[in-house]
CSV table of C-alpha atoms in Angstrom, one decimal:
chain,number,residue,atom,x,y,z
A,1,UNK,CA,-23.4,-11.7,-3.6
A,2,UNK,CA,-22.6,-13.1,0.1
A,3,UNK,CA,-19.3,-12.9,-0.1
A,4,UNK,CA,-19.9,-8.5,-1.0
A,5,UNK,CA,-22.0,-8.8,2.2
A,6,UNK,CA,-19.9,-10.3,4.4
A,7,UNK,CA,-17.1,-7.5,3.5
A,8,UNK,CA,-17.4,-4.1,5.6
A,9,UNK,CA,-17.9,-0.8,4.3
A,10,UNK,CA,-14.3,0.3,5.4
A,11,UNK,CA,-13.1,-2.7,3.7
A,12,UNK,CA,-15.3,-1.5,0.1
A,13,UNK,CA,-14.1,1.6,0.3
A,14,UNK,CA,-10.2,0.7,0.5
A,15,UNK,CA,-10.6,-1.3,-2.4
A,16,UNK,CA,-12.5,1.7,-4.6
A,17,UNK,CA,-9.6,3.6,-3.6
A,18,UNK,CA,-7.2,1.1,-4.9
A,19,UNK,CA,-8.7,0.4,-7.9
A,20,UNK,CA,-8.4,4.6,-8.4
A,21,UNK,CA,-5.1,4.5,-7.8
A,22,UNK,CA,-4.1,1.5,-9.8
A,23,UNK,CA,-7.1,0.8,-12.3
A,24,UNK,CA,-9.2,-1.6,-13.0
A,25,UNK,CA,-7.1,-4.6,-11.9
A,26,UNK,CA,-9.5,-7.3,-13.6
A,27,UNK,CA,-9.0,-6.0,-17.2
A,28,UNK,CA,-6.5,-8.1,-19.6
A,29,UNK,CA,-2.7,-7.3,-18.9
A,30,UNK,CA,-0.6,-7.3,-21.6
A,31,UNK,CA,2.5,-9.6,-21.8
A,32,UNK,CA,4.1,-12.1,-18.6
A,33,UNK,CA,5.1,-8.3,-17.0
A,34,UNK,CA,1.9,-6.9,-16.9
A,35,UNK,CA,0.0,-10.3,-15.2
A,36,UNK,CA,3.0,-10.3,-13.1
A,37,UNK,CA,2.3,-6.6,-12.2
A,38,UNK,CA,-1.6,-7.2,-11.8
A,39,UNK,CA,-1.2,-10.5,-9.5
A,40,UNK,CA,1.1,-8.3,-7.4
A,41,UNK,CA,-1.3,-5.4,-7.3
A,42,UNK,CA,-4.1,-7.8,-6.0
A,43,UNK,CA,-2.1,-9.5,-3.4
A,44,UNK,CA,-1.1,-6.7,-2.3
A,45,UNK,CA,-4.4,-5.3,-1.9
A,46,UNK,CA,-5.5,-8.7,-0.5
A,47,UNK,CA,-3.5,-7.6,2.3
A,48,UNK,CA,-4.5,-3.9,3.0
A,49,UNK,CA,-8.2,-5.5,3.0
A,50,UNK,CA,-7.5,-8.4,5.8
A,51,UNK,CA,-5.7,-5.9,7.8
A,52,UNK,CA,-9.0,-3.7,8.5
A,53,UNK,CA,-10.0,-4.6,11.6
A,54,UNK,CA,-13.5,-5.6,11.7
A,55,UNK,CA,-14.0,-7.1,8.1
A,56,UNK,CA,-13.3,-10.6,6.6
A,57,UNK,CA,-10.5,-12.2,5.4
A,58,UNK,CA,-10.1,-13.7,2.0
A,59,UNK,CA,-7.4,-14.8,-0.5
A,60,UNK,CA,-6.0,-12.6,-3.5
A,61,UNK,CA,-8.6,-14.8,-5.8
A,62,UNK,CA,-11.6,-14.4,-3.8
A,63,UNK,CA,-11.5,-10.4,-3.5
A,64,UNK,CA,-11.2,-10.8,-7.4
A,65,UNK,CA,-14.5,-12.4,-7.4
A,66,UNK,CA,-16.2,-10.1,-5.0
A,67,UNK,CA,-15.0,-7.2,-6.9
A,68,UNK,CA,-16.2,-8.8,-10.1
A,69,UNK,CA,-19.4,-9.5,-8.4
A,70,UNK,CA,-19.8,-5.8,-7.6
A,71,UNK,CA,-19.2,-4.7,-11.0
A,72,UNK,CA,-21.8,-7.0,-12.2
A,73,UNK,CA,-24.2,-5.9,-10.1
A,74,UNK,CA,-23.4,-1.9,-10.6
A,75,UNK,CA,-23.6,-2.3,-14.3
A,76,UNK,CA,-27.0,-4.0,-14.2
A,77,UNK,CA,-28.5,-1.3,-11.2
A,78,UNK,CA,-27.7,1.5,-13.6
A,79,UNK,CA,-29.0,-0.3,-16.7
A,80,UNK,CA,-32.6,-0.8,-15.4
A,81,UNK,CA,-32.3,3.3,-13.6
A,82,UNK,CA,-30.7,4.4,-17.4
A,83,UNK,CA,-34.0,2.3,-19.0
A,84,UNK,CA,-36.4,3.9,-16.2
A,85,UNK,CA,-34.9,7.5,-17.5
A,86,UNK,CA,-34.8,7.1,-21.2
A,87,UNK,CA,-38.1,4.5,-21.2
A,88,UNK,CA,-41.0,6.0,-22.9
A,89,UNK,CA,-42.0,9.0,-21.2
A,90,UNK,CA,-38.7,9.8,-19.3
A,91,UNK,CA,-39.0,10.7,-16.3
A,92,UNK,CA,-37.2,9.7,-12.8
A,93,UNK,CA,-36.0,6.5,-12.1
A,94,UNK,CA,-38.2,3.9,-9.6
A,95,UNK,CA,-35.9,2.3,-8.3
A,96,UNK,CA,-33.1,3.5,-6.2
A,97,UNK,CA,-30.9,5.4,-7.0
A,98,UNK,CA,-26.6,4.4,-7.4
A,99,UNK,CA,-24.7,5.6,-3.8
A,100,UNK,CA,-21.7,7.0,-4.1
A,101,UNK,CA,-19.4,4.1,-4.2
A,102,UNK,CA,-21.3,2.4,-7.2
A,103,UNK,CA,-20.7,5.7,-9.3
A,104,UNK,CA,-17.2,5.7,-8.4
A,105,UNK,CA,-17.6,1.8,-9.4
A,106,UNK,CA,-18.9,3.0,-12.9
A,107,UNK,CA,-16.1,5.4,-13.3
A,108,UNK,CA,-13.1,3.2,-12.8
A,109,UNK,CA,-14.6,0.7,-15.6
A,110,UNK,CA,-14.8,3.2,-17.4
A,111,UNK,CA,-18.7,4.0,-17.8
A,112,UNK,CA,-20.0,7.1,-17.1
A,113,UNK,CA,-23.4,7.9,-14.7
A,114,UNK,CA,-26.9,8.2,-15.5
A,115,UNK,CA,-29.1,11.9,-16.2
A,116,UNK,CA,-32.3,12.3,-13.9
A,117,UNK,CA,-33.6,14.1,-11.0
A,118,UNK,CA,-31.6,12.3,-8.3
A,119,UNK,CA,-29.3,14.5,-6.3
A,120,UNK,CA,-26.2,12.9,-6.8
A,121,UNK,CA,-26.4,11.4,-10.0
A,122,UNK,CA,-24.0,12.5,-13.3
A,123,UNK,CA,-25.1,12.3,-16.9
A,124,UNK,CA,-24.3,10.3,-19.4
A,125,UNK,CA,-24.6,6.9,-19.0
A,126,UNK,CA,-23.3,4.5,-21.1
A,127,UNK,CA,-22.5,0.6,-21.6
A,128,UNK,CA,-19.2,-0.5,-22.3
A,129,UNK,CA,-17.8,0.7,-25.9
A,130,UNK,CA,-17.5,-3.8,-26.7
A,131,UNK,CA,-20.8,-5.0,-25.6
A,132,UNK,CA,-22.7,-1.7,-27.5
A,133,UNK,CA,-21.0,-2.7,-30.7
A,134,UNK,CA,-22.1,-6.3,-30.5
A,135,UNK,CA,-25.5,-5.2,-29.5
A,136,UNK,CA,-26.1,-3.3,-32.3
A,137,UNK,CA,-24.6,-5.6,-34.8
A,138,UNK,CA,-26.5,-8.4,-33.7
A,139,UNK,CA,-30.6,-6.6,-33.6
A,140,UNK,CA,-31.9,-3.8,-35.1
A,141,UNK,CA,-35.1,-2.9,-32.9
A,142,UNK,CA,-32.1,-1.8,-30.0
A,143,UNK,CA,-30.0,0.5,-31.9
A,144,UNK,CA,-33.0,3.3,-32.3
A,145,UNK,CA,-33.4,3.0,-28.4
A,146,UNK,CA,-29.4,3.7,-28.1
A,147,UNK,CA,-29.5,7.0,-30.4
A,148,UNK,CA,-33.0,8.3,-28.6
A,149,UNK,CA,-30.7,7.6,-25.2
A,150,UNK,CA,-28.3,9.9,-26.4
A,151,UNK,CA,-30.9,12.6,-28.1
A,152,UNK,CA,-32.7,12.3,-24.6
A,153,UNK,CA,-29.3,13.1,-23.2
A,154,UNK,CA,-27.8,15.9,-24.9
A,155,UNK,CA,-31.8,18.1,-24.8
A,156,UNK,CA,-31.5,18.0,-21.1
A,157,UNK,CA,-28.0,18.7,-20.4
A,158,UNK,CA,-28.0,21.8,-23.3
A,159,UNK,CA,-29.5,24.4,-21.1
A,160,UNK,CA,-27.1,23.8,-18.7
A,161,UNK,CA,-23.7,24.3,-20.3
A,162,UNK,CA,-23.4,28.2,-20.9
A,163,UNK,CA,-19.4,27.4,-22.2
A,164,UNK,CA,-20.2,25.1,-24.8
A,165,UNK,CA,-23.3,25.4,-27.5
A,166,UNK,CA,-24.6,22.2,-29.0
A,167,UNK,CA,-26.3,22.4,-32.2
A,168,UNK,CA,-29.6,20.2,-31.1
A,169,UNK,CA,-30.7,20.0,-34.7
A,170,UNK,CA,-27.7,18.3,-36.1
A,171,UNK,CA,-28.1,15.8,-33.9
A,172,UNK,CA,-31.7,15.2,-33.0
A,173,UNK,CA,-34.0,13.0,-35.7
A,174,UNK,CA,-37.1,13.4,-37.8
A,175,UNK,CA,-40.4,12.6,-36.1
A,176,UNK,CA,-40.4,9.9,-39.3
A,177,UNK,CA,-37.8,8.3,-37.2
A,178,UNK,CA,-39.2,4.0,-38.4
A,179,UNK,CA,-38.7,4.9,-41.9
A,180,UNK,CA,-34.7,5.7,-41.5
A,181,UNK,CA,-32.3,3.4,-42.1
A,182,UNK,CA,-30.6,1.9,-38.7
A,183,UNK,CA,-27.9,3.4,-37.5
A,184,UNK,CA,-24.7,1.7,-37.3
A,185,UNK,CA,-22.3,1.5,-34.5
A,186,UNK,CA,-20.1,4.3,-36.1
A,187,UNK,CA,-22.9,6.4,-35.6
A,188,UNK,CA,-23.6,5.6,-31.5
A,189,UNK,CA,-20.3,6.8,-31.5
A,190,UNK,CA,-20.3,9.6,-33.2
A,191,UNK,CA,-23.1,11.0,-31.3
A,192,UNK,CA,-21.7,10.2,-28.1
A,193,UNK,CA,-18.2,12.4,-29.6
A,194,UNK,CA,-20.5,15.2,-30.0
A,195,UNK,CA,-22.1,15.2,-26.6
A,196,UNK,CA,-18.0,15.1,-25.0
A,197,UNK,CA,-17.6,19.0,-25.1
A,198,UNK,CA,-20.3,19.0,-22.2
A,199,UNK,CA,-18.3,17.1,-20.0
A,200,UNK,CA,-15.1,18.7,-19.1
A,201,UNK,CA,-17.1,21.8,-17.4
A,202,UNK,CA,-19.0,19.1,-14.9
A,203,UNK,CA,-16.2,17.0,-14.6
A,204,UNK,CA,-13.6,19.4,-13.3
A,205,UNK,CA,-15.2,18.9,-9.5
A,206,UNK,CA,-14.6,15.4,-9.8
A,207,UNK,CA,-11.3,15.9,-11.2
A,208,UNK,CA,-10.5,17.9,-8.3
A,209,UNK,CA,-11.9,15.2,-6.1
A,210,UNK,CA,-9.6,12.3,-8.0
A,211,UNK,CA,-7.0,14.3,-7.5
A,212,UNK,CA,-7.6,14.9,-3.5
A,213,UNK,CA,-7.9,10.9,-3.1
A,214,UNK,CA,-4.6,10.6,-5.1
A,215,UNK,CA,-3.1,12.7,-2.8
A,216,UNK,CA,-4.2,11.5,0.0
A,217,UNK,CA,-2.2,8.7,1.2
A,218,UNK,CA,-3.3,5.0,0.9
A,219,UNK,CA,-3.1,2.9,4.0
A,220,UNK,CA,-0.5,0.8,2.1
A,221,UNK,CA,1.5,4.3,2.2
A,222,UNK,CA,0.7,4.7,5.7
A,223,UNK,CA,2.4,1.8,6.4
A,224,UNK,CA,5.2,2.3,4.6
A,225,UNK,CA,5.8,5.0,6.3
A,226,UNK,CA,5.5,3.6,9.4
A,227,UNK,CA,7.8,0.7,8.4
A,228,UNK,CA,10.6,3.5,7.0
A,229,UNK,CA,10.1,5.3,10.9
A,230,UNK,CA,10.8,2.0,13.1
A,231,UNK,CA,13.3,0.9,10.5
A,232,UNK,CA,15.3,4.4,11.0
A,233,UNK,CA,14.8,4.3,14.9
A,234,UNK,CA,15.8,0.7,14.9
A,235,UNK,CA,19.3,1.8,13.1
A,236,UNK,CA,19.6,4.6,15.4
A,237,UNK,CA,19.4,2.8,18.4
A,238,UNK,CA,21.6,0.1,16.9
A,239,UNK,CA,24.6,2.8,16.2
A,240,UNK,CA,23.7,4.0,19.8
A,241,UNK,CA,24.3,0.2,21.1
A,242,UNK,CA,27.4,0.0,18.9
A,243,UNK,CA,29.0,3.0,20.2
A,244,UNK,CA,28.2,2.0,24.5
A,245,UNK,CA,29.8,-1.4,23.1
A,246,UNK,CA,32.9,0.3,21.4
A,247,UNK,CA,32.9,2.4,24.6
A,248,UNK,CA,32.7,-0.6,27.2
A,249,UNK,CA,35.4,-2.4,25.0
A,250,UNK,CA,38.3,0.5,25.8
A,251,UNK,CA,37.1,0.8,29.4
A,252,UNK,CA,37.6,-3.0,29.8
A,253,UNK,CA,41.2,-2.8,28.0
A,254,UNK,CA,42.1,-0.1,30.0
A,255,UNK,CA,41.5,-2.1,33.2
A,256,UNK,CA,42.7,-5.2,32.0
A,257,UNK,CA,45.9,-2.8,31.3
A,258,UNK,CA,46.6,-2.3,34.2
A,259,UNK,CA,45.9,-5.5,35.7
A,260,UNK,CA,48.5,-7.0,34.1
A,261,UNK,CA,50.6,-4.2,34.9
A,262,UNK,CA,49.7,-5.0,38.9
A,263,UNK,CA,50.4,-8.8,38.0
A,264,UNK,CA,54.2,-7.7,36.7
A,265,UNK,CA,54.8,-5.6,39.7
A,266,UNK,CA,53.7,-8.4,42.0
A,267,UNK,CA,56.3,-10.5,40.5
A,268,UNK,CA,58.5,-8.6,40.8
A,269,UNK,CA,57.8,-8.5,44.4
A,270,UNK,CA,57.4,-12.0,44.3
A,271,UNK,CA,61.2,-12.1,42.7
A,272,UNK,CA,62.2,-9.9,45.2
A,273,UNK,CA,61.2,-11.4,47.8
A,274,UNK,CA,62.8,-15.3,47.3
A,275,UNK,CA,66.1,-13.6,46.6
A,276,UNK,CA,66.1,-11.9,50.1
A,277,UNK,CA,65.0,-14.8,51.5
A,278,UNK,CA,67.8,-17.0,49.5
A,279,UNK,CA,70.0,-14.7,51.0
A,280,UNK,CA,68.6,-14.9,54.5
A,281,UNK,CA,69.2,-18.6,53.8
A,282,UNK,CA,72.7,-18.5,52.9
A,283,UNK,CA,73.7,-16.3,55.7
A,284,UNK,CA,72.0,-18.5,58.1
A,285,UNK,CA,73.8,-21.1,56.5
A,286,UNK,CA,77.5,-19.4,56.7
A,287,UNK,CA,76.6,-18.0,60.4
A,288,UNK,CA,75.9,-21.6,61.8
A,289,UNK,CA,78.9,-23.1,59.9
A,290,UNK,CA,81.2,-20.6,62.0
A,291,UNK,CA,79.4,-20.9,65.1
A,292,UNK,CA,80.2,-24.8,64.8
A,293,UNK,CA,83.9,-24.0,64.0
A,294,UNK,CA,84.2,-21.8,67.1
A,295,UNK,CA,82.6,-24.5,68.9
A,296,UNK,CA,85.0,-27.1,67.8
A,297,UNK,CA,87.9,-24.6,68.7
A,298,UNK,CA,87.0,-24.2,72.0
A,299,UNK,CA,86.5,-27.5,72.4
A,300,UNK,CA,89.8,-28.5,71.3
A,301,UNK,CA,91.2,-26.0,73.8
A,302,UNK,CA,89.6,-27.2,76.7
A,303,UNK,CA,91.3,-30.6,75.9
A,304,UNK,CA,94.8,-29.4,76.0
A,305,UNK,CA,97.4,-31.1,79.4
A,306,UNK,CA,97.5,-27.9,81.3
């Protein structure tokens, strides 16, 4: 169990809350879908669990095994506690008693809590439906300690239920108890039917509790959430960006507009301008060209015989 030690508490109790949510992820999946489905679920929650600050990082397949671990380790805590309750005797258990998280362990795999005198302890503990079966099936000397379990069980709880009346001499046993033929597994179960009516009644706070943590959002949620938030501000501000550009764009058309409405009037200036001075040139031209013919003239007179 070093890897469970190595993991926070923070860390523990985000996975409880996604096994709630999602199931037992360890149990057999059904068809390519469903182990498609379940390897997605537990890298997923691979990834909620390395993002706690504080904890330890691991892979997809080694939170598997820490959560297998756990289980293990639940199961066999509240074996020896159901034992120490239902020994010969009864009485409270000696060693200590399941915390919170190990009964919320027991209830996603689907086995119920113990009976005793600890404070936050439920009734009814039971193994697995599989491995009673093949207990019983396989010795005999076991299957009268699993029916006095349940006798045990269903005498302490009776004065408690004041909804529900169960008949305790239908379903307790002669003192003669040796000389009665061994139950079989049918019968485990049908005792453990008749005890069900109890449960509903002491259930319904827990219910209510499931249904709070349900509600509640995961931090997977959270940051969904938070990813939906920047992803709508970052849109926003890109439409904000897109309209300045659109905006900038017609300012800078505008301008270049009249630019080249400057640049045609300049050359038309321009234009203007060389024909005036072509004209300048050609009356320059014309004025000399009759000075020089005066000049000649009056030349030409002063050469004259008087």
């Amino acid at each position: 169990m070093e890897s469970r030690l190595r993991a926070s508490p923070e860390q523990f109790s985000l996975l409880i809350e996604f096994m709630e949510s999602h199931g037992d992820l360890s149990r057999p999946q059904m068809g390519l879908q469903g182990k498609v489905r379940s390897e997605g679920l537990w890298q997923e929650l691979a990834e909620i669990l390395n993002a706690v600050g504080g904890g330890i990082n691991k892979t997809a397949d080694k939170w598997k095994r820490v959560w297998s671990d756990w289980k293990t380790k639940t199961k066999k805590k509240a074996s020896v506690i159901n034992r120490d309750i239902h020994g010969t005797g009864g009485g409270p258990s000696r060693g200590k008693p399941l915390s919170r998280l190990e009964e919320r362990v027991l209830r996603i795999i689907g086995v119920s809590s113990i009976t005793g005198n600890q404070a936050v302890q439920e009734a009814g503990f039971q193994e697995e439906p599989q491995p009673q079966v093949r207990h019983a099936a396989d010795t005999t000397d076991t299957v009268p300690s699993l029916v006095d379990e349940t006798e045990f069980t269903i005498i302490e709880i009776a004065p408690e239920s004041t909804s529900t009346s169960v008949p305790v001499p239908d379903i307790t046993v002669p003192p003669n108890r040796p000389d009665s033929p061994v139950p079989g597994p049918s019968n485990c179960r049908t005792v453990q039917r008749e005890r069900s009516p109890i449960s509903p009644g002491a259930s319904t706070p827990r219910r209510h509790r499931v249904r709070q943590r349900r509600l509640r959002q995961t931090p997977f949620d959270r940051a969904t959430s938070e990813f939906v938030a920047i992803e709508k501000n970052r849109l926003r501000l890109e439409q904000e960006r897109e309209t300045r550009q659109h905006n900038l764009d017609m300012e800078r058309l505008k301008i270049e507009a009249e630019r080249v409405k400057m640049e045609a009037d300049r050359v038309r200036v321009e234009e203007a301008r060389l024909a005036i001075e072509a004209d300048l040139l050609a009356s320059n031209q014309t004025l000399s060209s009759q000075i020089t013919s005066l000049i000649s003239l009056l030349e030409t007179r002063d050469l004259r015989p008087s």
